[in-house]
PDB file of C-alpha atoms and ligand atoms in Angstrom:
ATOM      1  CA  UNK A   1      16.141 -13.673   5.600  1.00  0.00           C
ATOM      2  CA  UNK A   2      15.258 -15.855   8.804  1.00  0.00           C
ATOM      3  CA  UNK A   3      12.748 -14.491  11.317  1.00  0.00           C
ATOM      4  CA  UNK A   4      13.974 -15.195  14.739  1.00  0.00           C
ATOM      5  CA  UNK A   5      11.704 -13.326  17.177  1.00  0.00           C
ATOM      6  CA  UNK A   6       8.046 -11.966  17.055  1.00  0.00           C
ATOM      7  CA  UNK A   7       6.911 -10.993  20.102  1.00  0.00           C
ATOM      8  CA  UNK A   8       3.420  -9.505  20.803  1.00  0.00           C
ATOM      9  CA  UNK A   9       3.412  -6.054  22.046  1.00  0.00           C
ATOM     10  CA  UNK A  10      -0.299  -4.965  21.722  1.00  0.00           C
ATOM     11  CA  UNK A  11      -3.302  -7.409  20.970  1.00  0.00           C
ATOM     12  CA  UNK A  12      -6.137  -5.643  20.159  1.00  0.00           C
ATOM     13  CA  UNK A  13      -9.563  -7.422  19.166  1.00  0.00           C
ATOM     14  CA  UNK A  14      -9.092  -6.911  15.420  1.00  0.00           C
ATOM     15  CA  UNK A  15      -4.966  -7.301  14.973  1.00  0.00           C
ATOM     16  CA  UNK A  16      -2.163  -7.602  16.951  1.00  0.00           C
ATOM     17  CA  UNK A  17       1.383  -5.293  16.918  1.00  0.00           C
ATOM     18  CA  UNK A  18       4.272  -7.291  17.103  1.00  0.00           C
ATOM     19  CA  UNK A  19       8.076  -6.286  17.229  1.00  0.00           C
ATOM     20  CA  UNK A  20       9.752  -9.122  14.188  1.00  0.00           C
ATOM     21  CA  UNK A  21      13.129  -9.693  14.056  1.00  0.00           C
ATOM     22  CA  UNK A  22      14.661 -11.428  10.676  1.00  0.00           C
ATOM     23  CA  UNK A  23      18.547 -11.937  10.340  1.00  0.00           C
ATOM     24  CA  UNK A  24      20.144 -12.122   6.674  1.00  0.00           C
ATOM     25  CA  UNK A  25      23.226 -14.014   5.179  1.00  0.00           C
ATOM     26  CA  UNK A  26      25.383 -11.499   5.610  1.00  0.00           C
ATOM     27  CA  UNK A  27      24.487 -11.220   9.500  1.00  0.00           C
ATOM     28  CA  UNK A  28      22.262  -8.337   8.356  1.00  0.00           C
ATOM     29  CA  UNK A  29      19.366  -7.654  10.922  1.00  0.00           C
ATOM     30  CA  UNK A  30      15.610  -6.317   9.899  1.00  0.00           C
ATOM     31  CA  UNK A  31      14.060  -5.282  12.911  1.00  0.00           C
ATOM     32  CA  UNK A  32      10.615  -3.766  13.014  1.00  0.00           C
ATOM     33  CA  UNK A  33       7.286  -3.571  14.164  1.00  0.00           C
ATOM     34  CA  UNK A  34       4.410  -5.337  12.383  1.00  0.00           C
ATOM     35  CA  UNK A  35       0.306  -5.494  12.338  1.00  0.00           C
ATOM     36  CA  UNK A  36      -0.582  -8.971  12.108  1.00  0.00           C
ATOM     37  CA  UNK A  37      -3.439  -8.965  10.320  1.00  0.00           C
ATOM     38  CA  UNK A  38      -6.550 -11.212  10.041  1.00  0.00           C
ATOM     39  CA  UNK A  39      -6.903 -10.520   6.052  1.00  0.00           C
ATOM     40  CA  UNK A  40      -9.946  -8.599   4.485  1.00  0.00           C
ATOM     41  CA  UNK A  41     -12.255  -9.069   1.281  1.00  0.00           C
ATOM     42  CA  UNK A  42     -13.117  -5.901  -0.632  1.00  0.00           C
ATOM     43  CA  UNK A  43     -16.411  -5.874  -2.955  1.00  0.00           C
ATOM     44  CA  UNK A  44     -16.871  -4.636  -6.481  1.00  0.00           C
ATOM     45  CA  UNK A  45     -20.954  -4.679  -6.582  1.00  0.00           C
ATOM     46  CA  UNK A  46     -22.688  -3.894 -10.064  1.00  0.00           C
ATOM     47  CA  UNK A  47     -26.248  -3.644 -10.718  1.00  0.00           C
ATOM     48  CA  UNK A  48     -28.138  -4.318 -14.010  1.00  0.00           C
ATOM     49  CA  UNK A  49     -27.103  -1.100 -15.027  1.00  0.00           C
ATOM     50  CA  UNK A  50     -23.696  -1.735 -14.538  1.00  0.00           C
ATOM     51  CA  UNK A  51     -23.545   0.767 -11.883  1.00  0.00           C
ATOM     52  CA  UNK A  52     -20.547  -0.011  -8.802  1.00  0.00           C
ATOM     53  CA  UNK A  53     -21.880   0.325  -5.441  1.00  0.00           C
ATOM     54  CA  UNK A  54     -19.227   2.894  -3.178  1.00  0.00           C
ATOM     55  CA  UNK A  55     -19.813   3.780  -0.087  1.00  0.00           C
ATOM     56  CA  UNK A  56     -19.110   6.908   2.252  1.00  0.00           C
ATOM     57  CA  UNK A  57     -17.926   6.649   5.487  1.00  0.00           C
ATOM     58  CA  UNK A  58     -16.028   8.240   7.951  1.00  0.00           C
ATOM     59  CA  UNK A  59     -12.116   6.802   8.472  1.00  0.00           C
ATOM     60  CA  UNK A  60     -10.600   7.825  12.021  1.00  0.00           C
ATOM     61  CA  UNK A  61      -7.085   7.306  10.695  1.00  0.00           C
ATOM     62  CA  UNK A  62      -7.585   9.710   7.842  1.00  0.00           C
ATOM     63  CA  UNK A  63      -9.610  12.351   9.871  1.00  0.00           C
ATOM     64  CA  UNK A  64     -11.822  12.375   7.306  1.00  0.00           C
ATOM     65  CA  UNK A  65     -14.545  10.952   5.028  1.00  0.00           C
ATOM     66  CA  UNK A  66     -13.506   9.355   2.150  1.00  0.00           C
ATOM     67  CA  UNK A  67     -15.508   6.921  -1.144  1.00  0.00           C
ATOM     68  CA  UNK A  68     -14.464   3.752  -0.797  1.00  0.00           C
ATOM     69  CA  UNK A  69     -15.617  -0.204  -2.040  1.00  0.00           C
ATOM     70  CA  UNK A  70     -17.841  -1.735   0.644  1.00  0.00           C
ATOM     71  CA  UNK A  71     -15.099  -4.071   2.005  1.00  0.00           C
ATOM     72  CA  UNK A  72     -14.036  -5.768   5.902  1.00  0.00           C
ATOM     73  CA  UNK A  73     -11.988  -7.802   8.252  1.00  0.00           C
ATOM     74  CA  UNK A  74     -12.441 -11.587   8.339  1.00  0.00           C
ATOM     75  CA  UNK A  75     -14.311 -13.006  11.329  1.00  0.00           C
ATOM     76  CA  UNK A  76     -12.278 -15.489  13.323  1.00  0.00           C
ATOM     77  CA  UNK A  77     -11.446 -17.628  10.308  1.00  0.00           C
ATOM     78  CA  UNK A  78     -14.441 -17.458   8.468  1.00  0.00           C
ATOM     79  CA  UNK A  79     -14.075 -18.505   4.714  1.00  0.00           C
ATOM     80  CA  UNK A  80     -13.048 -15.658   2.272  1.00  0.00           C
ATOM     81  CA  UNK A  81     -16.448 -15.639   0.475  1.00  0.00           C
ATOM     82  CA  UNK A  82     -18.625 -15.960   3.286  1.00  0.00           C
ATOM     83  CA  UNK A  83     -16.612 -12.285   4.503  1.00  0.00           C
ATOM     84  CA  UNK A  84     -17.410 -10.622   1.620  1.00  0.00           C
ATOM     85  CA  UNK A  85     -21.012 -11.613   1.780  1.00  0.00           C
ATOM     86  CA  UNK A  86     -21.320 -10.537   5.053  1.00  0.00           C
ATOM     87  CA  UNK A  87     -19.644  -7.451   4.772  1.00  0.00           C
ATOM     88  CA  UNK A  88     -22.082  -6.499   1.703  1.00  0.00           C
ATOM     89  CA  UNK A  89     -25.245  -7.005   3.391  1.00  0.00           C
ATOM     90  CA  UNK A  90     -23.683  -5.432   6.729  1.00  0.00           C
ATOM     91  CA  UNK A  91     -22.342  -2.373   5.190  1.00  0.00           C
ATOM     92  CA  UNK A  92     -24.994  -1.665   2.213  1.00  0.00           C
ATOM     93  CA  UNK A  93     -27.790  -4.170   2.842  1.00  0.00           C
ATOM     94  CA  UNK A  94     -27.686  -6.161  -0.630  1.00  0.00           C
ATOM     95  CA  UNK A  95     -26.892  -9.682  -1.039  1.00  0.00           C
ATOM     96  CA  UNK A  96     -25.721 -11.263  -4.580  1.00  0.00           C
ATOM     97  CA  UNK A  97     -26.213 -14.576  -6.305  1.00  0.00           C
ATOM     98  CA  UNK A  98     -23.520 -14.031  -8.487  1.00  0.00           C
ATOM     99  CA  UNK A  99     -19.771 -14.116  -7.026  1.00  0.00           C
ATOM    100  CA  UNK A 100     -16.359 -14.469  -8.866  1.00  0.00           C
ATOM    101  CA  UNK A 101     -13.142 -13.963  -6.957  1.00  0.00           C
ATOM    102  CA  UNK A 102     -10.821 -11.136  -8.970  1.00  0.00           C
ATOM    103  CA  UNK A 103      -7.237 -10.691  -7.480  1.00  0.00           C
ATOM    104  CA  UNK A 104      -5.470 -10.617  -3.896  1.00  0.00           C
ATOM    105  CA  UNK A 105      -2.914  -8.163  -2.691  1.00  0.00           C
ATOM    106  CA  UNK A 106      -1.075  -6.931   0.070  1.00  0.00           C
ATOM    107  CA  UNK A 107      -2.418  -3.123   1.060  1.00  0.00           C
ATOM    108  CA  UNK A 108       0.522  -2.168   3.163  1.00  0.00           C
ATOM    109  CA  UNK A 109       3.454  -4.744   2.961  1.00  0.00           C
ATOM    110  CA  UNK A 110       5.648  -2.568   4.655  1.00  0.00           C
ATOM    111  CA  UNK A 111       4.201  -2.937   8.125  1.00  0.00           C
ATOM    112  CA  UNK A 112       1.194  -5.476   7.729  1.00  0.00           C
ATOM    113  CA  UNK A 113       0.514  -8.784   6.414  1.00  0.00           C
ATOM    114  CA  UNK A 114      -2.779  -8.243   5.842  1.00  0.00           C
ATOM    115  CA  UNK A 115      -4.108 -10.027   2.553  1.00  0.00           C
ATOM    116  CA  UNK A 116      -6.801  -8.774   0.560  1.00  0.00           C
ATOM    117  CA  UNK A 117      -9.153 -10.516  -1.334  1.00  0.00           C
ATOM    118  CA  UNK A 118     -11.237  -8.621  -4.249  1.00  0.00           C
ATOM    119  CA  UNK A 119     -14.417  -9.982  -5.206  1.00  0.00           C
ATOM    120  CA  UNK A 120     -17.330  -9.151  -8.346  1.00  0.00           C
ATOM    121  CA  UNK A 121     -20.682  -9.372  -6.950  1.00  0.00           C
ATOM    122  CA  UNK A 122     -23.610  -8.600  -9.338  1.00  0.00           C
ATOM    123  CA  UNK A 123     -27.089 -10.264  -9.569  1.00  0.00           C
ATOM    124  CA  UNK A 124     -28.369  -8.146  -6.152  1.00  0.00           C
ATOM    125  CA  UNK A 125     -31.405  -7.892  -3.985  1.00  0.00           C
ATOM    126  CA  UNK A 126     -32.026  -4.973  -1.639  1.00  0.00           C
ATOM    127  CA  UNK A 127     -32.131  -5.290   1.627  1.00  0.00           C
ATOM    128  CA  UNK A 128     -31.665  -3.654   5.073  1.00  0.00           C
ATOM    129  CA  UNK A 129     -28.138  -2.338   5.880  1.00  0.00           C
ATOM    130  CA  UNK A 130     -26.747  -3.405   9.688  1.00  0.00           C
ATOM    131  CA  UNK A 131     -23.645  -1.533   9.921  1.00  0.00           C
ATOM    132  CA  UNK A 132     -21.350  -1.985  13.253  1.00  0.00           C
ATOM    133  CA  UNK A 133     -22.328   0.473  15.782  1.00  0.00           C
ATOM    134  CA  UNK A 134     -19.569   2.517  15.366  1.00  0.00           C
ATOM    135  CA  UNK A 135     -19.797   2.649  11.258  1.00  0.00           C
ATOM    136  CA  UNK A 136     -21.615   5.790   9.800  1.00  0.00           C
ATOM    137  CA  UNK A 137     -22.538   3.910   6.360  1.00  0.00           C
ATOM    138  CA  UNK A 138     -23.695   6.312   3.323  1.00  0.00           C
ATOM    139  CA  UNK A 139     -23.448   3.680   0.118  1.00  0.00           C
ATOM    140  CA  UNK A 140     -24.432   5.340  -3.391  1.00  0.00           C
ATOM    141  CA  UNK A 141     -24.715   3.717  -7.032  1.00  0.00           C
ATOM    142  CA  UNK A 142     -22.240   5.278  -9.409  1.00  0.00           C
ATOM    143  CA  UNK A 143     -21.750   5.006 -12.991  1.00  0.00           C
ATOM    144  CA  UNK A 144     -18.502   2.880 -14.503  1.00  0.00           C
ATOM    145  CA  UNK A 145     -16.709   6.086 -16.371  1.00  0.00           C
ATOM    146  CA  UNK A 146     -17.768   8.116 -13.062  1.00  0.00           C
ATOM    147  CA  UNK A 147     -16.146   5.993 -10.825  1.00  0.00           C
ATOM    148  CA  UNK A 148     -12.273   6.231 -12.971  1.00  0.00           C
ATOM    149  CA  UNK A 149     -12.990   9.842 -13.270  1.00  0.00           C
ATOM    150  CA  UNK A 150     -12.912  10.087  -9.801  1.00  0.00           C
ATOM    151  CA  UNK A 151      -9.798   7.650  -9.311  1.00  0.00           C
ATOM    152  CA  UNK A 152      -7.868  10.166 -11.689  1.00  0.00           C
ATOM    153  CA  UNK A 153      -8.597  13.504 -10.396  1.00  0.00           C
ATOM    154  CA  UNK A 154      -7.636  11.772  -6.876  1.00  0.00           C
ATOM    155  CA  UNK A 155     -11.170  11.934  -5.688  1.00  0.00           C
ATOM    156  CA  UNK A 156     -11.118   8.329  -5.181  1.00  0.00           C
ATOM    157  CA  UNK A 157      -7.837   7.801  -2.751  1.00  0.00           C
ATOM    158  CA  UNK A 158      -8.265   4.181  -0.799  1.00  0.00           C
ATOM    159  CA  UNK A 159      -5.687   1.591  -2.700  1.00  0.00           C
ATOM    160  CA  UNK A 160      -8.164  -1.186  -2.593  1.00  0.00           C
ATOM    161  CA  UNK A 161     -10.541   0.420  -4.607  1.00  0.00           C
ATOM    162  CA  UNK A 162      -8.148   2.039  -7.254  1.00  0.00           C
ATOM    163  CA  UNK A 163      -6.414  -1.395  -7.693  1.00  0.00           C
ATOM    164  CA  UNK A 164      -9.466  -3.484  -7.978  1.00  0.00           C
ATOM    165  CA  UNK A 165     -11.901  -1.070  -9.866  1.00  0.00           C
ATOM    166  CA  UNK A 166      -8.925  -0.621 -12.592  1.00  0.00           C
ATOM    167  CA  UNK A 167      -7.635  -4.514 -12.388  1.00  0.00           C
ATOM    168  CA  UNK A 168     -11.513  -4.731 -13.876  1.00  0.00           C
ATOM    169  CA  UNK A 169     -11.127  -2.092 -16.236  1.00  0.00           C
ATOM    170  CA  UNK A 170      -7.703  -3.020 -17.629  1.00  0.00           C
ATOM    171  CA  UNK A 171      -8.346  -7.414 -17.402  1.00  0.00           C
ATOM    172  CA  UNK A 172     -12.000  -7.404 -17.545  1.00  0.00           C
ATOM    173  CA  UNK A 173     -14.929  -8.886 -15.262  1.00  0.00           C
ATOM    174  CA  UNK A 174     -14.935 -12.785 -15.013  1.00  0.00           C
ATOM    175  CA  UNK A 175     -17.603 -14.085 -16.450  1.00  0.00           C
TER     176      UNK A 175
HETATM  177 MG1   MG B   1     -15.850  -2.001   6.238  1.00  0.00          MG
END
């Protein structure tokens, strides 16, 4: 396939909505609309205990609240890393010494190129949480075997944190 138009319909301050074109061998023609997206990092936290950090908030698209890893939008082309640190200490007040990048995938390929990156985060110090205005933040330490009890009686629903809490669980943690 060969894109040959992407025009910009909506830009918004955190993604834009374009309308992509893409024409095949066979003449065939893929036309859709697509949310560029910045990329995000998603962060598996663990304490001493080996406890994972989830938080509860309050998702507009889902008209509801849901558990979820703490996890966010890059900042105008900040560094991968330096996002997920941010994000941590924004949405649950802790920062880590300890980092180790686990996987990347695509959330929603079917509309959005948004790339995710999943990171381990352990060796933690409190600290105050400074969530965006808008963000109701309610983060809560939960056990290992808790957490996958809750991804398979569909208590746990968000794709980022079934697919990186059981890449861990299936692969391991990196050292
Ligand atoms: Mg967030």
């Amino acid at each position: 396939m060969k894109v040959t138009s992407s025009a910009v319909l909506l830009h918004d301050s955190a993604f834009d909505v374009t309308l992509d074109r893409a024409v095949g061998p066979a003449g065939r023609v893929i036309e859709k609309h697509v949310l560029k997206h910045p990329g995000a990092v998603v962060v598996l936290a663990r304490n001493a205990a080996s406890e994972v950090l989830l938080i509860r908030q309050y998702r507009l698209p889902l008209r509801k609240v849901i558990w979820e890893l703490p996890a966010g939008k890059i900042d105008r082309k900040e560094p991968r890393l330096k996002t997920a640190k941010r994000e941590l200490a924004e949405e649950t007040g802790y920062q880590a010494r300890h980092w180790r990048k686990l996987l990347e995938f695509h959330p929603a390929p079917g509309f959005c190129d948004e790339r995710m990156t999943a990171y381990t985060a352990a060796d933690l110090t409190a600290g105050e949480a400074k969530p965006e205005p808008y963000e109701v933040i309610r983060p809560r330490w939960f056990g290992w075997d808790e957490v996958l009890e809750m991804i398979r009686r569909g208590r746990i629903h968000d794709a980022k944190t079934i697919a990186t809490v059981l890449f861990v669980e299936r692969f391991g943690q990196p050292a």
